[in-house]
């Protein structure tokens, strides 16, 4: 069964917490103890040589976790110092209970001013000031302490979420008063903010810790945000039928390349033939035939009448899917060719790169988009289509509005590429690595998606599977060759390894 990895708004978390407490049943204090125990175990797994820790605890339940973690680390022999911020409000009941438990083992020093936070060399700071209950920018002494933490050379590890960062929209926030953590171990669900490039400096590397919140409430709580993991893909990837033949595996057309820019066509074609397509046709400029034939002998060339660029598909065979765009250029003949294609072909259509740039320049073409269209822009291409955004969070909103308005699926590519559906759901991808940020990696994705579309998978499934598998191939390359050495050709070559890992 497919496991729906949900991303909730921080405002929903209290309800999930409450249901778990009532229905597991477990006391809220025991749930905090469980969370702190799991956090501590993971912390000590990753940070194996800890000279000492400094816990900075707030007054909410995040602070409660902090006091509990202090006690558990101390019990495991780690030297622990604990600080609280002077003059702040009353502690929450569970925070109070853990504060008192800690006092049986050590003291709590009060930070009356930022300078009181004097850190020893090698001490790791555990940030438990604010958690998911943050509801306004941090000001006053807490803000000054956060600035002091960020100015220090000591490593910082956040409990649940870096203090001062809101789980979703930070447009209103003060970037100076958000903890910059090296690591964040978060409880049960990633926060939406973790998926956005602009928050990497705060969140650092992050991991989700399963603290056993109640599955019934997780299933029942609505959300339109999800994330895709290897488990998700394994559950939705259909098996290959024993009696498959090239006809059942689908026929796809890749329209890519122009004279002197044939690499994109080669990369896309290589990826498609390594991703299960039955028959791949490559529509390339007349002069591109030899390039394709020598590099991807599995592909059938379909040369354009123009020697140098895409101008028209003369014969639309019974394709199951068409992908168009990589390196086709934006000349007038190509604009005409794309327009004609959009008017005559209403099946699954993957639009990438120059196809998107053409649509952005010739906005009347937007009206030709239909429910079979998949757009795969990177950030700049999306900006050309939908306009500039003030930040990554706003861009997500724009993405979801655009997908809804034109009734299309969109993959906004980058780290944690996100799929937007016409019904305004967002699916974040969890595979891939920065080694993939190289020219041509997107052309490889186009080929992968074309192969899956030719196999007639539904659009959302094929996108979740294809985007994840493409990232996984990038991870396979990085594991063997390192990130620096990773290039688009290697990702295409390694698609087979990714599929092998995903197939049951
Ligand atoms: N979700 C869950 O199921 C669990 C949550 N736990 C912890 O509970 C945390 C959430 O606890 P809380 O809801 O108490 O939230 P916080 O610990 O974030 O504290 C919120 C408190 O700080 C105040 N506050 C918010 N923004 C402020 C600001 N800018 N300046 C000053 N004060 C501010 C609020 O009024 C509230 O009193 C999570 O982050 C996590 O660490 C864990 O104990 C385990 C279980
Ligand atoms: N930091 C990153 N982490 C994971 N994947 C990445 C990262 N940077 C880029 N990628 C992936 O690499 C591909 C780059 O595509 P794109 O920008 O279209 O390249 P090109 O147009 O040169 O082919 C996308 O699939 C993207 O998700
Ligand atoms: K925190």
XYZ file of C-alpha atoms and ligand atoms in Angstrom:
577
model
C 0.000 0.000 0.000
C 1.198 3.450 -0.821
C 2.471 5.327 2.208
C 1.415 8.935 1.925
C 4.247 10.988 3.296
C 2.462 14.081 4.428
C 3.800 17.510 5.213
C 1.521 19.321 7.652
C 1.261 22.946 8.571
C 2.748 23.558 12.018
C -0.702 24.737 13.115
C -1.987 21.173 12.554
C 0.640 19.498 14.729
C -0.991 20.188 18.087
C -4.120 18.303 16.965
C -2.049 15.281 15.898
C -0.223 15.426 19.211
C -3.507 15.637 21.129
C -5.103 12.713 19.278
C -2.039 10.561 19.943
C -2.151 11.418 23.646
C -5.860 10.510 23.845
C -5.923 7.434 21.616
C -2.591 5.676 21.987
C -3.041 6.487 24.888
C 0.107 8.098 26.222
C 0.583 11.003 28.591
C 1.927 14.163 26.971
C 4.920 13.980 29.299
C 5.669 10.409 28.176
C 5.325 11.450 24.540
C 7.858 14.205 25.161
C 10.132 11.691 26.878
C 9.851 9.357 23.869
C 10.601 12.199 21.441
C 13.581 13.357 23.499
C 14.891 9.774 23.744
C 14.702 9.255 19.973
C 16.281 12.663 19.395
C 19.134 11.884 21.796
C 19.831 8.491 20.211
C 20.008 9.986 16.744
C 22.144 12.896 17.906
C 24.689 10.524 19.454
C 24.703 8.360 16.302
C 25.621 11.324 14.115
C 27.771 13.219 16.607
C 30.042 10.484 17.870
C 32.647 12.574 19.617
C 30.905 15.073 21.835
C 33.140 17.032 24.213
C 30.101 18.649 25.794
C 26.760 20.207 24.968
C 25.061 23.461 25.868
C 21.277 23.271 25.803
C 19.452 26.573 25.425
C 15.864 25.961 26.476
C 12.779 28.089 25.941
C 9.543 27.887 27.895
C 7.318 25.993 25.483
C 7.346 22.295 24.705
C 10.432 22.728 22.541
C 12.180 23.905 25.705
C 10.659 20.874 27.476
C 12.315 18.640 24.891
C 15.545 20.547 25.549
C 15.481 19.882 29.318
C 14.655 16.197 28.698
C 17.469 15.874 26.135
C 19.868 17.516 28.623
C 18.977 14.876 31.220
C 19.228 11.955 28.779
C 22.591 13.118 27.405
C 23.890 13.672 30.914
C 22.810 10.146 31.822
C 24.833 8.871 28.837
C 27.947 10.553 30.234
C 27.946 13.711 28.093
C 28.942 16.893 29.978
C 25.881 19.165 29.770
C 25.319 22.830 30.583
C 21.793 24.238 30.447
C 20.747 27.840 29.909
C 17.414 29.591 30.010
C 16.568 33.092 28.837
C 15.951 35.537 31.686
C 12.649 37.318 32.120
C 10.570 35.179 29.748
C 7.071 33.874 30.395
C 5.888 30.857 32.371
C 6.926 27.413 31.272
C 4.369 25.049 29.679
C 3.365 22.203 32.071
C 5.572 19.594 30.354
C 8.434 22.050 30.103
C 8.065 22.749 33.834
C 8.107 19.010 34.639
C 11.276 18.431 32.617
C 12.872 21.579 34.031
C 12.344 20.151 37.532
C 13.627 16.716 36.529
C 16.765 18.320 35.145
C 17.301 20.272 38.383
C 17.770 16.946 40.174
C 20.891 16.396 38.008
C 22.284 19.876 37.315
C 21.692 23.593 37.346
C 20.085 26.008 34.953
C 22.048 29.163 34.256
C 20.149 32.286 33.345
C 21.120 34.349 30.303
C 20.461 37.955 31.354
C 22.262 39.329 28.311
C 23.670 37.837 25.141
C 27.253 38.086 26.430
C 26.374 35.643 29.236
C 26.426 32.909 26.599
C 30.094 31.956 26.752
C 30.783 28.753 24.864
C 33.773 26.487 25.351
C 35.738 25.147 22.412
C 34.102 22.008 21.022
C 30.806 22.394 22.906
C 27.804 21.663 20.709
C 24.851 23.990 21.150
C 21.452 22.326 21.268
C 18.838 24.804 20.180
C 15.565 24.280 22.058
C 14.375 27.883 22.394
C 11.342 27.871 20.084
C 9.742 25.041 18.150
C 6.698 24.750 15.977
C 4.750 27.104 18.260
C 6.543 30.199 16.970
C 3.947 32.748 15.951
C 5.861 36.003 15.472
C 9.425 37.161 14.790
C 11.794 36.771 17.713
C 12.659 40.069 19.385
C 14.414 41.347 22.528
C 16.877 39.259 24.532
C 16.014 35.986 22.730
C 16.844 37.674 19.405
C 20.181 38.909 20.766
C 21.012 35.423 22.049
C 20.215 33.897 18.663
C 22.545 36.420 17.005
C 25.252 35.483 19.533
C 24.734 31.766 18.743
C 24.996 32.454 15.018
C 28.170 34.484 15.504
C 29.912 31.695 17.447
C 32.038 29.033 15.784
C 30.400 26.277 17.828
C 28.281 23.736 16.022
C 24.528 24.139 16.493
C 21.950 21.349 16.335
C 18.252 22.231 16.346
C 15.487 20.363 18.122
C 12.522 19.988 15.728
C 13.072 23.299 13.877
C 15.668 26.051 14.154
C 14.382 28.593 16.657
C 12.870 31.628 14.984
C 12.060 29.828 11.706
C 8.377 29.477 10.896
C 7.299 26.151 9.454
C 5.866 27.592 6.263
C 5.859 31.241 5.271
C 8.803 33.331 6.478
C 8.086 36.359 4.291
C 7.307 38.389 7.413
C 10.261 37.077 9.394
C 13.506 38.757 10.437
C 16.344 36.664 8.934
C 18.770 37.934 11.568
C 16.865 36.320 14.408
C 16.670 32.759 13.141
C 19.084 30.128 14.434
C 21.495 28.838 11.779
C 21.832 25.158 12.610
C 24.209 22.664 11.099
C 21.686 19.869 11.662
C 17.988 19.717 12.466
C 16.408 16.560 13.818
C 12.707 17.082 13.386
C 9.781 15.175 14.872
C 7.650 12.951 12.633
C 7.098 15.357 9.727
C 9.378 17.604 7.706
C 8.253 21.219 7.728
C 7.508 22.864 4.379
C 10.223 25.458 5.083
C 12.842 22.667 4.984
C 12.133 22.102 1.282
C 13.040 25.646 0.283
C 16.551 26.670 -0.777
C 16.281 29.993 1.043
C 16.096 28.190 4.401
C 19.099 25.899 3.965
C 21.275 28.294 5.961
C 18.967 27.873 8.969
C 17.999 24.210 8.775
C 21.329 22.743 7.645
C 21.040 19.031 7.055
C 17.791 17.631 8.330
C 16.298 14.307 9.269
C 12.830 13.206 10.234
C 12.549 11.183 13.451
C 9.577 8.853 13.738
C 8.215 9.403 17.246
C 5.185 7.162 16.727
C 2.401 9.728 16.440
C -0.937 8.001 15.865
C -1.309 6.651 12.267
C -5.091 7.181 12.262
C -4.856 10.900 12.796
C -1.975 11.173 10.336
C -4.128 9.452 7.715
C -7.146 11.579 8.553
C -5.571 15.052 8.824
C -5.960 16.761 5.465
C -3.032 18.269 3.622
C -2.148 19.154 0.074
C 1.596 18.757 0.632
C 3.454 15.446 0.338
C 6.960 14.139 -0.152
C 8.220 11.250 -2.235
C 10.640 8.680 -0.861
C 11.965 5.365 -2.099
C 9.092 3.602 -0.295
C 6.493 5.697 -2.093
C 7.986 4.877 -5.465
C 8.375 1.167 -4.756
C 4.679 1.043 -3.890
C 3.454 2.776 -7.056
C 5.936 1.493 -9.661
C 4.015 -1.076 -11.734
C 5.757 -4.413 -12.383
C 6.749 -5.312 -15.957
C 4.273 -7.871 -17.328
C 5.944 -11.153 -18.338
C 4.272 -10.998 -21.756
C 5.395 -7.441 -22.443
C 6.496 -6.613 -25.976
C 7.784 -3.380 -27.445
C 4.267 -2.401 -28.383
C 2.969 -2.650 -24.830
C 5.969 -0.713 -23.524
C 4.867 2.308 -25.478
C 5.972 4.463 -28.338
C 7.357 7.923 -27.617
C 8.656 10.843 -29.638
C 11.435 13.092 -28.385
C 11.720 16.423 -30.183
C 15.083 17.837 -29.217
C 18.310 19.361 -30.450
C 19.328 21.773 -33.148
C 22.405 21.972 -35.315
C 25.431 22.299 -33.004
C 23.235 21.533 -29.963
C 22.618 17.817 -30.357
C 23.829 16.877 -26.874
C 20.408 17.495 -25.340
C 18.768 15.076 -27.777
C 21.405 12.428 -27.090
C 21.066 12.756 -23.307
C 17.274 12.633 -23.404
C 17.279 9.666 -25.777
C 19.847 7.734 -23.710
C 17.755 8.252 -20.594
C 14.528 7.210 -22.342
C 15.934 3.949 -23.715
C 17.253 3.144 -20.232
C 13.855 3.807 -18.645
C 11.646 1.175 -20.210
C 10.320 2.757 -23.408
C 9.249 0.213 -26.076
C 10.084 2.351 -29.103
C 11.761 5.729 -29.116
C 11.542 8.060 -32.102
C 13.843 11.085 -32.120
C 12.754 14.089 -34.086
C 15.988 15.915 -34.796
C 17.204 18.416 -37.411
C 18.209 16.820 -40.721
C 21.885 17.209 -39.966
C 21.481 15.473 -36.614
C 20.761 11.956 -37.893
C 24.306 10.651 -37.681
C 24.773 12.001 -34.177
C 21.723 10.144 -32.894
C 22.410 6.977 -34.857
C 25.934 6.651 -33.581
C 25.243 7.556 -29.952
C 21.813 5.989 -29.383
C 21.375 3.164 -31.911
C 18.186 2.047 -30.132
C 16.404 5.264 -31.193
C 14.687 5.686 -34.563
C 15.541 9.034 -36.158
C 12.693 11.144 -37.493
C 14.529 13.967 -39.280
C 13.008 17.392 -39.697
C 12.721 18.933 -43.145
C 14.944 21.679 -41.833
C 18.595 20.655 -41.703
C 19.305 22.736 -38.634
C 16.262 22.982 -36.412
C 12.799 21.765 -35.457
C 10.155 23.215 -37.759
C 7.373 20.607 -37.908
C 6.559 16.994 -37.175
C 5.369 15.825 -40.585
C 4.039 12.475 -39.537
C 2.336 12.073 -36.156
C 2.475 8.314 -35.587
C 0.392 6.589 -32.955
C 2.640 7.872 -30.189
C 1.713 7.319 -26.573
C 3.594 10.444 -25.524
C 5.677 13.279 -26.918
C 8.401 15.311 -25.232
C 9.516 18.553 -26.775
C 11.968 21.285 -25.972
C 15.580 20.478 -25.040
C 17.883 22.685 -27.158
C 15.342 23.238 -29.950
C 16.018 26.997 -29.934
C 13.400 29.721 -30.237
C 13.551 30.711 -33.894
C 10.352 31.511 -35.851
C 10.143 28.116 -37.600
C 10.453 26.379 -34.261
C 7.761 28.579 -32.715
C 5.509 27.573 -35.628
C 6.383 23.906 -35.176
C 5.557 23.986 -31.496
C 2.284 25.812 -32.070
C 1.218 23.273 -34.684
C 2.157 20.405 -32.392
C 0.109 21.846 -29.527
C -2.866 22.301 -31.850
C -2.762 18.846 -33.398
C -1.485 16.559 -30.644
C -3.597 16.387 -27.481
C -1.996 13.342 -25.838
C 0.590 13.378 -23.042
C 3.038 16.157 -23.851
C 6.170 16.937 -21.868
C 7.287 20.517 -22.393
C 10.811 21.407 -21.358
C 13.504 24.036 -21.849
C 13.032 26.003 -25.119
C 9.440 24.823 -25.501
C 8.777 26.634 -22.204
C 10.815 29.664 -23.233
C 8.780 29.898 -26.453
C 5.501 29.715 -24.532
C 6.750 32.405 -22.141
C 7.502 34.693 -25.113
C 4.360 33.840 -27.104
C 1.786 33.887 -24.377
C -1.123 33.070 -26.689
C 0.305 29.526 -26.705
C -0.642 29.206 -23.022
C -4.227 28.759 -24.204
C -3.200 25.625 -26.104
C -2.033 23.856 -22.941
C -4.288 20.970 -21.923
C -4.664 18.367 -19.172
C -2.148 16.045 -20.832
C 0.624 18.645 -20.531
C 3.562 18.324 -18.173
C 5.810 21.376 -17.843
C 9.303 20.828 -16.446
C 10.839 24.272 -15.840
C 13.816 25.081 -13.681
C 13.503 28.200 -11.561
C 14.439 30.661 -14.322
C 12.146 29.049 -16.869
C 9.287 29.151 -14.389
C 10.002 32.801 -13.720
C 9.734 33.521 -17.461
C 6.355 31.796 -17.474
C 4.861 33.128 -14.260
C 6.895 36.185 -13.272
C 9.403 36.902 -10.518
C 8.767 35.866 -6.928
C 10.000 37.643 -3.811
C 11.054 34.335 -2.244
C 10.852 30.559 -2.596
C 7.650 30.335 -0.570
C 5.885 32.803 -2.842
C 7.190 30.888 -5.865
C 5.520 27.734 -4.515
C 2.221 29.578 -4.317
C 2.660 30.853 -7.859
C 3.466 27.325 -9.016
C 0.354 25.886 -7.541
C -1.831 28.700 -8.916
C -0.291 28.302 -12.397
C -0.857 24.511 -12.444
C -4.448 25.088 -11.386
C -5.131 27.912 -13.820
C -3.848 26.029 -16.887
C -4.899 22.546 -15.654
C -1.398 21.151 -16.159
C 1.147 19.224 -14.101
C 4.398 21.075 -13.451
C 7.756 19.880 -12.143
C 9.712 22.809 -10.742
C 13.261 21.437 -10.862
C 15.983 21.987 -8.290
C 16.948 20.423 -4.979
C 13.668 18.839 -3.754
C 12.057 19.243 -7.176
C 8.370 19.816 -6.607
C 5.455 18.482 -8.636
C 2.379 20.706 -8.745
C -0.943 19.179 -9.812
C -3.973 20.910 -11.329
C -5.873 20.312 -8.071
C -3.200 22.304 -6.174
C -1.316 19.511 -4.451
C 2.478 19.701 -4.121
C 4.809 16.683 -3.999
C 8.421 17.258 -2.939
C 11.115 14.904 -4.147
C 13.630 13.456 -1.698
C 16.292 12.005 -3.977
C 19.148 13.739 -5.778
C 22.146 15.777 -4.765
C 23.979 18.989 -5.674
C 26.300 17.026 -7.980
C 23.343 17.015 -10.395
C 23.375 20.783 -10.787
C 25.076 20.458 -14.170
C 24.054 21.280 -17.734
C 22.052 18.525 -19.371
C 20.717 16.912 -16.195
C 17.271 18.280 -17.060
C 17.421 16.779 -20.556
C 17.962 13.405 -18.904
C 14.828 13.940 -16.821
C 12.823 14.697 -19.968
C 13.875 11.347 -21.433
C 12.961 9.479 -18.252
C 9.526 11.104 -18.099
C 8.897 10.403 -21.780
C 9.596 6.695 -21.238
C 7.177 6.504 -18.311
C 4.519 8.505 -20.141
C 4.835 6.162 -23.139
C 4.140 3.348 -20.676
C 0.805 5.088 -20.041
C 1.237 5.652 -16.330
C -1.052 8.319 -14.904
C 0.583 11.717 -14.817
C 1.041 12.097 -11.088
C 2.484 8.599 -10.646
C 4.832 8.921 -13.588
C 6.101 12.236 -12.282
C 6.692 10.993 -8.755
C 8.408 7.867 -10.079
C 10.434 9.607 -12.799
C 11.626 12.559 -10.742
C 12.623 10.255 -7.884
C 14.385 7.716 -10.145
C 16.299 10.498 -11.913
C 17.508 11.826 -8.539
C 18.353 8.306 -7.422
C 20.474 7.768 -10.544
C 22.270 10.995 -9.601
C 22.790 9.583 -6.111
C 24.177 6.338 -7.587
C 26.685 8.392 -9.598
C 27.639 10.493 -6.563
C 28.131 7.376 -4.412
C 30.638 5.946 -6.847
C 32.280 8.987 -8.422
C 31.592 11.780 -5.954
C 29.436 14.841 -6.557
C 32.010 16.922 -8.367
C 32.552 14.273 -11.012
C 28.837 13.736 -11.603
C 27.691 14.859 -15.065
C 24.476 14.514 -17.040
C 25.779 11.695 -19.243
C 26.602 9.626 -16.182
C 23.097 10.154 -14.782
C 21.619 8.868 -18.056
C 24.005 5.884 -18.033
C 23.073 5.015 -14.450
C 19.284 5.063 -14.906
C 19.390 1.262 -15.010
C 20.940 1.090 -11.563
C 18.235 3.359 -10.174
C 15.464 1.256 -11.729
C 17.024 -1.926 -10.363
C 16.872 -0.480 -6.858
C 13.239 0.521 -7.285
C 11.891 -2.604 -8.972
C 10.486 -5.295 -6.742
N 4.183 17.749 17.637
C 4.375 16.843 18.555
O 3.678 15.891 18.498
C 5.391 16.974 19.629
C 5.985 18.206 19.845
N 6.992 18.363 20.705
C 7.641 19.663 20.858
O 6.737 20.700 21.064
C 7.126 21.816 20.285
C 5.957 22.715 20.119
O 5.645 23.171 21.415
P 4.883 24.518 21.687
O 3.613 24.500 20.939
O 4.849 24.678 23.156
O 5.771 25.607 20.975
P 7.176 26.272 21.334
O 8.032 25.402 22.138
O 7.661 26.787 20.062
O 6.773 27.499 22.267
C 5.768 28.335 21.938
C 5.639 29.384 23.036
O 6.449 30.480 22.700
C 5.628 31.632 22.498
N 6.156 32.291 21.319
C 5.899 32.010 20.031
N 6.608 32.824 19.232
C 7.350 33.621 20.056
C 8.280 34.665 19.838
N 8.621 35.047 18.609
N 8.846 35.278 20.889
C 8.520 34.891 22.132
N 7.645 33.907 22.401
C 7.061 33.283 21.379
C 4.215 31.123 22.302
O 3.308 32.093 22.714
C 4.228 29.889 23.162
O 4.018 30.243 24.505
C 7.661 21.194 19.031
O 8.474 22.071 18.285
C 8.424 20.021 19.596
O 9.746 20.419 19.949
C 7.592 17.237 21.394
O 7.519 17.431 22.753
C 7.070 15.891 21.009
C 5.735 15.804 20.459
N 21.084 20.689 -5.693
C 20.397 19.750 -6.345
N 19.933 18.664 -5.693
C 19.234 17.727 -6.363
N 18.938 17.773 -7.683
C 19.362 18.834 -8.366
C 20.106 19.870 -7.750
N 20.379 20.794 -8.685
C 19.835 20.357 -9.848
N 19.236 19.170 -9.655
C 18.494 18.416 -10.675
O 19.206 18.425 -11.908
C 18.344 18.732 -13.005
C 18.799 20.018 -13.664
O 17.917 20.345 -14.687
P 18.014 21.677 -15.562
O 18.264 22.846 -14.683
O 16.833 21.707 -16.444
O 19.331 21.401 -16.417
P 19.553 21.483 -17.974
O 18.578 22.512 -18.503
O 20.966 21.927 -18.160
O 19.320 20.129 -18.527
C 16.932 18.812 -12.421
O 16.272 17.590 -12.536
C 17.183 19.140 -10.951
O 16.157 18.696 -10.112
K 14.346 24.713 18.233
